[in-house]
mmCIF file with all atom_site columns, C-alpha atoms in Angstrom:
data_model
loop_
_atom_site.group_PDB
_atom_site.id
_atom_site.type_symbol
_atom_site.label_atom_id
_atom_site.label_alt_id
_atom_site.label_comp_id
_atom_site.label_asym_id
_atom_site.label_entity_id
_atom_site.label_seq_id
_atom_site.pdbx_PDB_ins_code
_atom_site.Cartn_x
_atom_site.Cartn_y
_atom_site.Cartn_z
_atom_site.occupancy
_atom_site.B_iso_or_equiv
_atom_site.pdbx_formal_charge
_atom_site.auth_seq_id
_atom_site.auth_comp_id
_atom_site.auth_asym_id
_atom_site.auth_atom_id
_atom_site.pdbx_PDB_model_num
ATOM 1   C CA . UNK A 1 1   ? 94.328 103.520 251.993 1.00 95.00 ? 26  UNK A CA 1
ATOM 2   C CA . UNK A 1 2   ? 96.025 106.591 250.567 1.00 97.00 ? 27  UNK A CA 1
ATOM 3   C CA . UNK A 1 3   ? 97.041 107.144 246.926 1.00 98.00 ? 28  UNK A CA 1
ATOM 4   C CA . UNK A 1 4   ? 96.300 103.527 245.961 1.00 97.00 ? 29  UNK A CA 1
ATOM 5   C CA . UNK A 1 5   ? 95.656 102.633 242.321 1.00 98.00 ? 30  UNK A CA 1
ATOM 6   C CA . UNK A 1 6   ? 93.003 99.918  242.016 1.00 97.00 ? 31  UNK A CA 1
ATOM 7   C CA . UNK A 1 7   ? 92.197 100.724 238.392 1.00 98.00 ? 32  UNK A CA 1
ATOM 8   C CA . UNK A 1 8   ? 90.472 97.793  236.638 1.00 98.00 ? 33  UNK A CA 1
ATOM 9   C CA . UNK A 1 9   ? 90.593 95.718  239.840 1.00 98.00 ? 34  UNK A CA 1
ATOM 10  C CA . UNK A 1 10  ? 87.947 93.099  240.523 1.00 98.00 ? 35  UNK A CA 1
ATOM 11  C CA . UNK A 1 11  ? 86.966 92.999  244.189 1.00 98.00 ? 36  UNK A CA 1
ATOM 12  C CA . UNK A 1 12  ? 84.514 90.280  245.165 1.00 98.00 ? 37  UNK A CA 1
ATOM 13  C CA . UNK A 1 13  ? 83.095 89.264  248.565 1.00 98.00 ? 38  UNK A CA 1
ATOM 14  C CA . UNK A 1 14  ? 85.499 91.482  250.533 1.00 97.00 ? 39  UNK A CA 1
ATOM 15  C CA . UNK A 1 15  ? 84.765 93.478  253.671 1.00 98.00 ? 40  UNK A CA 1
ATOM 16  C CA . UNK A 1 16  ? 86.091 96.895  254.689 1.00 97.00 ? 41  UNK A CA 1
ATOM 17  C CA . UNK A 1 17  ? 84.780 98.445  257.889 1.00 97.00 ? 42  UNK A CA 1
ATOM 18  C CA . UNK A 1 18  ? 85.576 101.997 258.930 1.00 97.00 ? 43  UNK A CA 1
ATOM 19  C CA . UNK A 1 19  ? 88.310 102.204 256.289 1.00 98.00 ? 44  UNK A CA 1
ATOM 20  C CA . UNK A 1 20  ? 89.429 105.599 255.038 1.00 98.00 ? 45  UNK A CA 1
ATOM 21  C CA . UNK A 1 21  ? 90.052 105.799 251.286 1.00 98.00 ? 46  UNK A CA 1
ATOM 22  C CA . UNK A 1 22  ? 91.892 108.974 250.230 1.00 98.00 ? 47  UNK A CA 1
ATOM 23  C CA . UNK A 1 23  ? 92.895 109.652 246.609 1.00 98.00 ? 48  UNK A CA 1
ATOM 24  C CA . UNK A 1 24  ? 92.188 106.026 245.713 1.00 98.00 ? 49  UNK A CA 1
ATOM 25  C CA . UNK A 1 25  ? 91.589 105.200 242.059 1.00 98.00 ? 50  UNK A CA 1
ATOM 26  C CA . UNK A 1 26  ? 88.861 102.631 241.472 1.00 98.00 ? 51  UNK A CA 1
ATOM 27  C CA . UNK A 1 27  ? 88.580 103.543 237.791 1.00 98.00 ? 52  UNK A CA 1
ATOM 28  C CA . UNK A 1 28  ? 86.920 100.813 235.696 1.00 98.00 ? 53  UNK A CA 1
ATOM 29  C CA . UNK A 1 29  ? 86.949 98.583  238.783 1.00 98.00 ? 54  UNK A CA 1
ATOM 30  C CA . UNK A 1 30  ? 84.239 95.990  239.398 1.00 98.00 ? 55  UNK A CA 1
ATOM 31  C CA . UNK A 1 31  ? 83.082 95.451  242.965 1.00 98.00 ? 56  UNK A CA 1
ATOM 32  C CA . UNK A 1 32  ? 80.669 92.601  243.659 1.00 98.00 ? 57  UNK A CA 1
ATOM 33  C CA . UNK A 1 33  ? 79.014 91.758  246.975 1.00 98.00 ? 58  UNK A CA 1
ATOM 34  C CA . UNK A 1 34  ? 81.635 93.828  248.782 1.00 98.00 ? 59  UNK A CA 1
ATOM 35  C CA . UNK A 1 35  ? 80.946 95.484  252.152 1.00 98.00 ? 60  UNK A CA 1
ATOM 36  C CA . UNK A 1 36  ? 82.335 98.988  252.627 1.00 98.00 ? 61  UNK A CA 1
ATOM 37  C CA . UNK A 1 37  ? 80.480 99.920  255.813 1.00 98.00 ? 62  UNK A CA 1
ATOM 38  C CA . UNK A 1 38  ? 81.194 103.064 257.787 1.00 98.00 ? 63  UNK A CA 1
ATOM 39  C CA . UNK A 1 39  ? 83.971 104.000 255.359 1.00 98.00 ? 64  UNK A CA 1
ATOM 40  C CA . UNK A 1 40  ? 85.090 107.466 254.300 1.00 98.00 ? 65  UNK A CA 1
ATOM 41  C CA . UNK A 1 41  ? 85.954 108.087 250.663 1.00 98.00 ? 66  UNK A CA 1
ATOM 42  C CA . UNK A 1 42  ? 87.804 111.363 250.038 1.00 98.00 ? 67  UNK A CA 1
ATOM 43  C CA . UNK A 1 43  ? 88.709 112.430 246.501 1.00 98.00 ? 68  UNK A CA 1
ATOM 44  C CA . UNK A 1 44  ? 88.323 108.803 245.419 1.00 98.00 ? 69  UNK A CA 1
ATOM 45  C CA . UNK A 1 45  ? 87.680 108.150 241.733 1.00 98.00 ? 70  UNK A CA 1
ATOM 46  C CA . UNK A 1 46  ? 84.991 105.659 240.734 1.00 97.00 ? 71  UNK A CA 1
ATOM 47  C CA . UNK A 1 47  ? 85.281 106.629 237.034 1.00 97.00 ? 72  UNK A CA 1
ATOM 48  C CA . UNK A 1 48  ? 83.529 103.921 234.972 1.00 96.00 ? 73  UNK A CA 1
ATOM 49  C CA . UNK A 1 49  ? 83.307 101.618 238.013 1.00 97.00 ? 74  UNK A CA 1
ATOM 50  C CA . UNK A 1 50  ? 80.570 99.011  238.458 1.00 96.00 ? 75  UNK A CA 1
ATOM 51  C CA . UNK A 1 51  ? 79.209 98.092  241.887 1.00 96.00 ? 76  UNK A CA 1
ATOM 52  C CA . UNK A 1 52  ? 76.949 95.042  242.043 1.00 97.00 ? 77  UNK A CA 1
ATOM 53  C CA . UNK A 1 53  ? 75.183 94.127  245.294 1.00 97.00 ? 78  UNK A CA 1
ATOM 54  C CA . UNK A 1 54  ? 77.614 96.145  247.423 1.00 98.00 ? 79  UNK A CA 1
ATOM 55  C CA . UNK A 1 55  ? 76.899 97.430  250.915 1.00 98.00 ? 80  UNK A CA 1
ATOM 56  C CA . UNK A 1 56  ? 78.079 100.959 251.755 1.00 98.00 ? 81  UNK A CA 1
ATOM 57  C CA . UNK A 1 57  ? 75.863 101.496 254.812 1.00 97.00 ? 82  UNK A CA 1
ATOM 58  C CA . UNK A 1 58  ? 76.921 104.520 256.840 1.00 97.00 ? 83  UNK A CA 1
ATOM 59  C CA . UNK A 1 59  ? 79.746 105.504 254.494 1.00 98.00 ? 84  UNK A CA 1
ATOM 60  C CA . UNK A 1 60  ? 80.586 109.050 253.420 1.00 98.00 ? 85  UNK A CA 1
ATOM 61  C CA . UNK A 1 61  ? 81.711 110.101 249.947 1.00 98.00 ? 86  UNK A CA 1
ATOM 62  C CA . UNK A 1 62  ? 83.405 113.508 249.845 1.00 97.00 ? 87  UNK A CA 1
ATOM 63  C CA . UNK A 1 63  ? 84.607 115.201 246.636 1.00 97.00 ? 88  UNK A CA 1
ATOM 64  C CA . UNK A 1 64  ? 84.619 111.871 244.788 1.00 97.00 ? 89  UNK A CA 1
ATOM 65  C CA . UNK A 1 65  ? 84.475 111.302 241.036 1.00 95.00 ? 90  UNK A CA 1
ATOM 66  C CA . UNK A 1 66  ? 81.346 109.212 240.500 1.00 95.00 ? 91  UNK A CA 1
ATOM 67  C CA . UNK A 1 67  ? 80.812 109.592 236.762 1.00 93.00 ? 92  UNK A CA 1
ATOM 68  C CA . UNK A 1 68  ? 80.205 107.453 234.927 1.00 94.00 ? 93  UNK A CA 1
ATOM 69  C CA . UNK A 1 69  ? 79.148 104.906 237.542 1.00 93.00 ? 94  UNK A CA 1
ATOM 70  C CA . UNK A 1 70  ? 76.928 101.825 237.348 1.00 92.00 ? 95  UNK A CA 1
ATOM 71  C CA . UNK A 1 71  ? 75.229 100.544 240.492 1.00 94.00 ? 96  UNK A CA 1
ATOM 72  C CA . UNK A 1 72  ? 73.067 97.413  240.473 1.00 93.00 ? 97  UNK A CA 1
ATOM 73  C CA . UNK A 1 73  ? 71.333 96.672  243.761 1.00 95.00 ? 98  UNK A CA 1
ATOM 74  C CA . UNK A 1 74  ? 72.983 96.827  247.122 1.00 97.00 ? 99  UNK A CA 1
ATOM 75  C CA . UNK A 1 75  ? 72.548 98.711  250.364 1.00 98.00 ? 100 UNK A CA 1
ATOM 76  C CA . UNK A 1 76  ? 73.611 102.345 250.519 1.00 98.00 ? 101 UNK A CA 1
ATOM 77  C CA . UNK A 1 77  ? 71.367 103.231 253.454 1.00 98.00 ? 102 UNK A CA 1
ATOM 78  C CA . UNK A 1 78  ? 72.596 106.073 255.676 1.00 98.00 ? 103 UNK A CA 1
ATOM 79  C CA . UNK A 1 79  ? 75.241 106.995 253.065 1.00 98.00 ? 104 UNK A CA 1
ATOM 80  C CA . UNK A 1 80  ? 76.296 110.632 252.797 1.00 98.00 ? 105 UNK A CA 1
ATOM 81  C CA . UNK A 1 81  ? 76.404 111.805 249.184 1.00 97.00 ? 106 UNK A CA 1
ATOM 82  C CA . UNK A 1 82  ? 76.169 115.513 250.008 1.00 97.00 ? 107 UNK A CA 1
ATOM 83  C CA . UNK A 1 83  ? 76.890 117.676 246.955 1.00 97.00 ? 108 UNK A CA 1
ATOM 84  C CA . UNK A 1 84  ? 77.780 114.571 244.910 1.00 97.00 ? 109 UNK A CA 1
ATOM 85  C CA . UNK A 1 85  ? 77.805 114.849 241.129 1.00 97.00 ? 110 UNK A CA 1
ATOM 86  C CA . UNK A 1 86  ? 75.488 112.025 240.065 1.00 96.00 ? 111 UNK A CA 1
ATOM 87  C CA . UNK A 1 87  ? 74.338 113.425 236.729 1.00 96.00 ? 112 UNK A CA 1
ATOM 88  C CA . UNK A 1 88  ? 72.895 110.745 234.449 1.00 94.00 ? 113 UNK A CA 1
ATOM 89  C CA . UNK A 1 89  ? 73.969 107.959 236.809 1.00 93.00 ? 114 UNK A CA 1
ATOM 90  C CA . UNK A 1 90  ? 72.004 104.681 236.722 1.00 90.00 ? 115 UNK A CA 1
ATOM 91  C CA . UNK A 1 91  ? 70.988 103.423 240.166 1.00 91.00 ? 116 UNK A CA 1
ATOM 92  C CA . UNK A 1 92  ? 68.727 100.382 239.998 1.00 89.00 ? 117 UNK A CA 1
ATOM 93  C CA . UNK A 1 93  ? 67.197 98.458  242.909 1.00 94.00 ? 118 UNK A CA 1
ATOM 94  C CA . UNK A 1 94  ? 69.395 100.270 245.416 1.00 96.00 ? 119 UNK A CA 1
ATOM 95  C CA . UNK A 1 95  ? 68.555 100.789 249.088 1.00 98.00 ? 120 UNK A CA 1
ATOM 96  C CA . UNK A 1 96  ? 69.081 104.516 249.732 1.00 98.00 ? 121 UNK A CA 1
ATOM 97  C CA . UNK A 1 97  ? 67.017 104.583 252.907 1.00 98.00 ? 122 UNK A CA 1
ATOM 98  C CA . UNK A 1 98  ? 67.893 107.695 254.957 1.00 98.00 ? 123 UNK A CA 1
ATOM 99  C CA . UNK A 1 99  ? 70.735 108.531 252.561 1.00 98.00 ? 124 UNK A CA 1
ATOM 100 C CA . UNK A 1 100 ? 71.835 112.169 252.594 1.00 98.00 ? 125 UNK A CA 1
ATOM 101 C CA . UNK A 1 101 ? 71.656 113.558 249.053 1.00 97.00 ? 126 UNK A CA 1
ATOM 102 C CA . UNK A 1 102 ? 71.597 117.196 250.159 1.00 96.00 ? 127 UNK A CA 1
ATOM 103 C CA . UNK A 1 103 ? 72.521 119.450 247.224 1.00 96.00 ? 128 UNK A CA 1
ATOM 104 C CA . UNK A 1 104 ? 73.502 116.435 245.085 1.00 96.00 ? 129 UNK A CA 1
ATOM 105 C CA . UNK A 1 105 ? 73.234 116.883 241.320 1.00 96.00 ? 130 UNK A CA 1
ATOM 106 C CA . UNK A 1 106 ? 70.956 114.098 240.063 1.00 96.00 ? 131 UNK A CA 1
ATOM 107 C CA . UNK A 1 107 ? 70.151 115.812 236.761 1.00 96.00 ? 132 UNK A CA 1
ATOM 108 C CA . UNK A 1 108 ? 69.064 113.160 234.270 1.00 96.00 ? 133 UNK A CA 1
ATOM 109 C CA . UNK A 1 109 ? 69.746 110.363 236.757 1.00 95.00 ? 134 UNK A CA 1
ATOM 110 C CA . UNK A 1 110 ? 67.756 107.145 236.720 1.00 95.00 ? 135 UNK A CA 1
ATOM 111 C CA . UNK A 1 111 ? 66.786 105.922 240.184 1.00 94.00 ? 136 UNK A CA 1
ATOM 112 C CA . UNK A 1 112 ? 64.498 103.012 239.331 1.00 93.00 ? 137 UNK A CA 1
ATOM 113 C CA . UNK A 1 113 ? 62.989 100.767 241.999 1.00 95.00 ? 138 UNK A CA 1
ATOM 114 C CA . UNK A 1 114 ? 65.137 102.250 244.764 1.00 96.00 ? 139 UNK A CA 1
ATOM 115 C CA . UNK A 1 115 ? 64.150 102.294 248.423 1.00 97.00 ? 140 UNK A CA 1
ATOM 116 C CA . UNK A 1 116 ? 64.538 105.980 249.250 1.00 96.00 ? 141 UNK A CA 1
ATOM 117 C CA . UNK A 1 117 ? 62.438 106.110 252.418 1.00 96.00 ? 142 UNK A CA 1
ATOM 118 C CA . UNK A 1 118 ? 63.359 109.152 254.540 1.00 97.00 ? 143 UNK A CA 1
ATOM 119 C CA . UNK A 1 119 ? 66.247 110.089 252.221 1.00 97.00 ? 144 UNK A CA 1
ATOM 120 C CA . UNK A 1 120 ? 67.251 113.741 252.420 1.00 97.00 ? 145 UNK A CA 1
ATOM 121 C CA . UNK A 1 121 ? 66.986 115.520 249.064 1.00 95.00 ? 146 UNK A CA 1
ATOM 122 C CA . UNK A 1 122 ? 67.061 119.137 250.294 1.00 95.00 ? 147 UNK A CA 1
ATOM 123 C CA . UNK A 1 123 ? 68.464 121.325 247.530 1.00 94.00 ? 148 UNK A CA 1
ATOM 124 C CA . UNK A 1 124 ? 69.140 118.354 245.221 1.00 95.00 ? 149 UNK A CA 1
ATOM 125 C CA . UNK A 1 125 ? 68.954 118.991 241.482 1.00 94.00 ? 150 UNK A CA 1
ATOM 126 C CA . UNK A 1 126 ? 66.604 116.463 239.885 1.00 94.00 ? 151 UNK A CA 1
ATOM 127 C CA . UNK A 1 127 ? 65.754 118.028 236.520 1.00 94.00 ? 152 UNK A CA 1
ATOM 128 C CA . UNK A 1 128 ? 65.135 115.239 233.990 1.00 96.00 ? 153 UNK A CA 1
ATOM 129 C CA . UNK A 1 129 ? 65.637 112.501 236.599 1.00 96.00 ? 154 UNK A CA 1
ATOM 130 C CA . UNK A 1 130 ? 63.425 109.414 236.749 1.00 97.00 ? 155 UNK A CA 1
ATOM 131 C CA . UNK A 1 131 ? 62.234 108.101 240.107 1.00 96.00 ? 156 UNK A CA 1
ATOM 132 C CA . UNK A 1 132 ? 59.788 105.533 238.691 1.00 96.00 ? 157 UNK A CA 1
ATOM 133 C CA . UNK A 1 133 ? 59.157 102.613 241.020 1.00 96.00 ? 158 UNK A CA 1
ATOM 134 C CA . UNK A 1 134 ? 61.147 104.091 243.902 1.00 96.00 ? 159 UNK A CA 1
ATOM 135 C CA . UNK A 1 135 ? 59.746 104.218 247.437 1.00 95.00 ? 160 UNK A CA 1
ATOM 136 C CA . UNK A 1 136 ? 59.707 107.882 248.514 1.00 94.00 ? 161 UNK A CA 1
ATOM 137 C CA . UNK A 1 137 ? 57.929 107.392 251.853 1.00 92.00 ? 162 UNK A CA 1
ATOM 138 C CA . UNK A 1 138 ? 58.996 110.006 254.368 1.00 92.00 ? 163 UNK A CA 1
ATOM 139 C CA . UNK A 1 139 ? 61.008 112.037 251.841 1.00 93.00 ? 164 UNK A CA 1
ATOM 140 C CA . UNK A 1 140 ? 60.454 115.796 252.336 1.00 90.00 ? 165 UNK A CA 1
ATOM 141 C CA . UNK A 1 141 ? 59.171 116.363 248.800 1.00 84.00 ? 166 UNK A CA 1
ATOM 142 C CA . UNK A 1 142 ? 58.210 119.932 249.675 1.00 82.00 ? 167 UNK A CA 1
ATOM 143 C CA . UNK A 1 143 ? 61.956 120.714 249.817 1.00 84.00 ? 168 UNK A CA 1
ATOM 144 C CA . UNK A 1 144 ? 62.636 119.454 246.298 1.00 85.00 ? 169 UNK A CA 1
ATOM 145 C CA . UNK A 1 145 ? 62.109 121.082 242.904 1.00 85.00 ? 170 UNK A CA 1
ATOM 146 C CA . UNK A 1 146 ? 60.404 118.305 240.937 1.00 86.00 ? 171 UNK A CA 1
ATOM 147 C CA . UNK A 1 147 ? 60.053 120.159 237.635 1.00 88.00 ? 172 UNK A CA 1
ATOM 148 C CA . UNK A 1 148 ? 60.993 117.818 234.794 1.00 93.00 ? 173 UNK A CA 1
ATOM 149 C CA . UNK A 1 149 ? 61.145 114.719 237.031 1.00 94.00 ? 174 UNK A CA 1
ATOM 150 C CA . UNK A 1 150 ? 59.447 111.509 235.878 1.00 96.00 ? 175 UNK A CA 1
ATOM 151 C CA . UNK A 1 151 ? 57.380 109.853 238.614 1.00 95.00 ? 176 UNK A CA 1
ATOM 152 C CA . UNK A 1 152 ? 54.691 107.174 238.739 1.00 95.00 ? 177 UNK A CA 1
ATOM 153 C CA . UNK A 1 153 ? 51.104 107.469 240.019 1.00 93.00 ? 178 UNK A CA 1
ATOM 154 C CA . UNK A 1 154 ? 51.874 106.378 243.582 1.00 90.00 ? 179 UNK A CA 1
ATOM 155 C CA . UNK A 1 155 ? 54.609 109.002 243.782 1.00 92.00 ? 180 UNK A CA 1
ATOM 156 C CA . UNK A 1 156 ? 52.273 111.618 242.313 1.00 92.00 ? 181 UNK A CA 1
ATOM 157 C CA . UNK A 1 157 ? 49.944 111.055 245.273 1.00 91.00 ? 182 UNK A CA 1
ATOM 158 C CA . UNK A 1 158 ? 52.861 111.579 247.696 1.00 88.00 ? 183 UNK A CA 1
ATOM 159 C CA . UNK A 1 159 ? 53.794 114.807 245.905 1.00 87.00 ? 184 UNK A CA 1
ATOM 160 C CA . UNK A 1 160 ? 50.211 116.059 246.106 1.00 90.00 ? 185 UNK A CA 1
ATOM 161 C CA . UNK A 1 161 ? 50.053 115.230 249.814 1.00 87.00 ? 186 UNK A CA 1
ATOM 162 C CA . UNK A 1 162 ? 53.378 116.992 250.433 1.00 85.00 ? 187 UNK A CA 1
ATOM 163 C CA . UNK A 1 163 ? 51.828 120.116 248.917 1.00 84.00 ? 188 UNK A CA 1
ATOM 164 C CA . UNK A 1 164 ? 48.819 119.913 251.254 1.00 87.00 ? 189 UNK A CA 1
ATOM 165 C CA . UNK A 1 165 ? 46.321 118.114 249.025 1.00 91.00 ? 190 UNK A CA 1
ATOM 166 C CA . UNK A 1 166 ? 44.022 115.371 250.228 1.00 90.00 ? 191 UNK A CA 1
ATOM 167 C CA . UNK A 1 167 ? 44.267 112.382 247.888 1.00 87.00 ? 192 UNK A CA 1
ATOM 168 C CA . UNK A 1 168 ? 41.172 110.154 247.628 1.00 87.00 ? 193 UNK A CA 1
#
């Protein structure tokens, strides 16, 4: 799909596999229970889009407009969001297992109750972000600047362990 305007579209229960989206406009679109697996999104605009229960497993988002964006649940495991601008985005109940968020800007983002096991956050900006209730097992927390990040007690123990402390 190249130069397609899907502004304000409603896409429900559809499946795209290995599709390449280039310069596609999904502005103010609503996607529900849609599978976009192994897809590549280049310079695609998700401005004011809402994704509910969508599966983007193995997809790559490159130079996309993701603000503002609302994501409620779904499976974004193994997704590449390298250098993505996700400032103040709301991600709730999302599976981000092994997602690549290298150098992503998550300043002020809310990642509540997300499965982030083994996600890559190297060089990500998290200042003012909230990770409360998210599973951070296997995340290299020693590679992340956590100043100003809100975490819960279980996550605090993981942070301490990543810095070499023994938690009892």
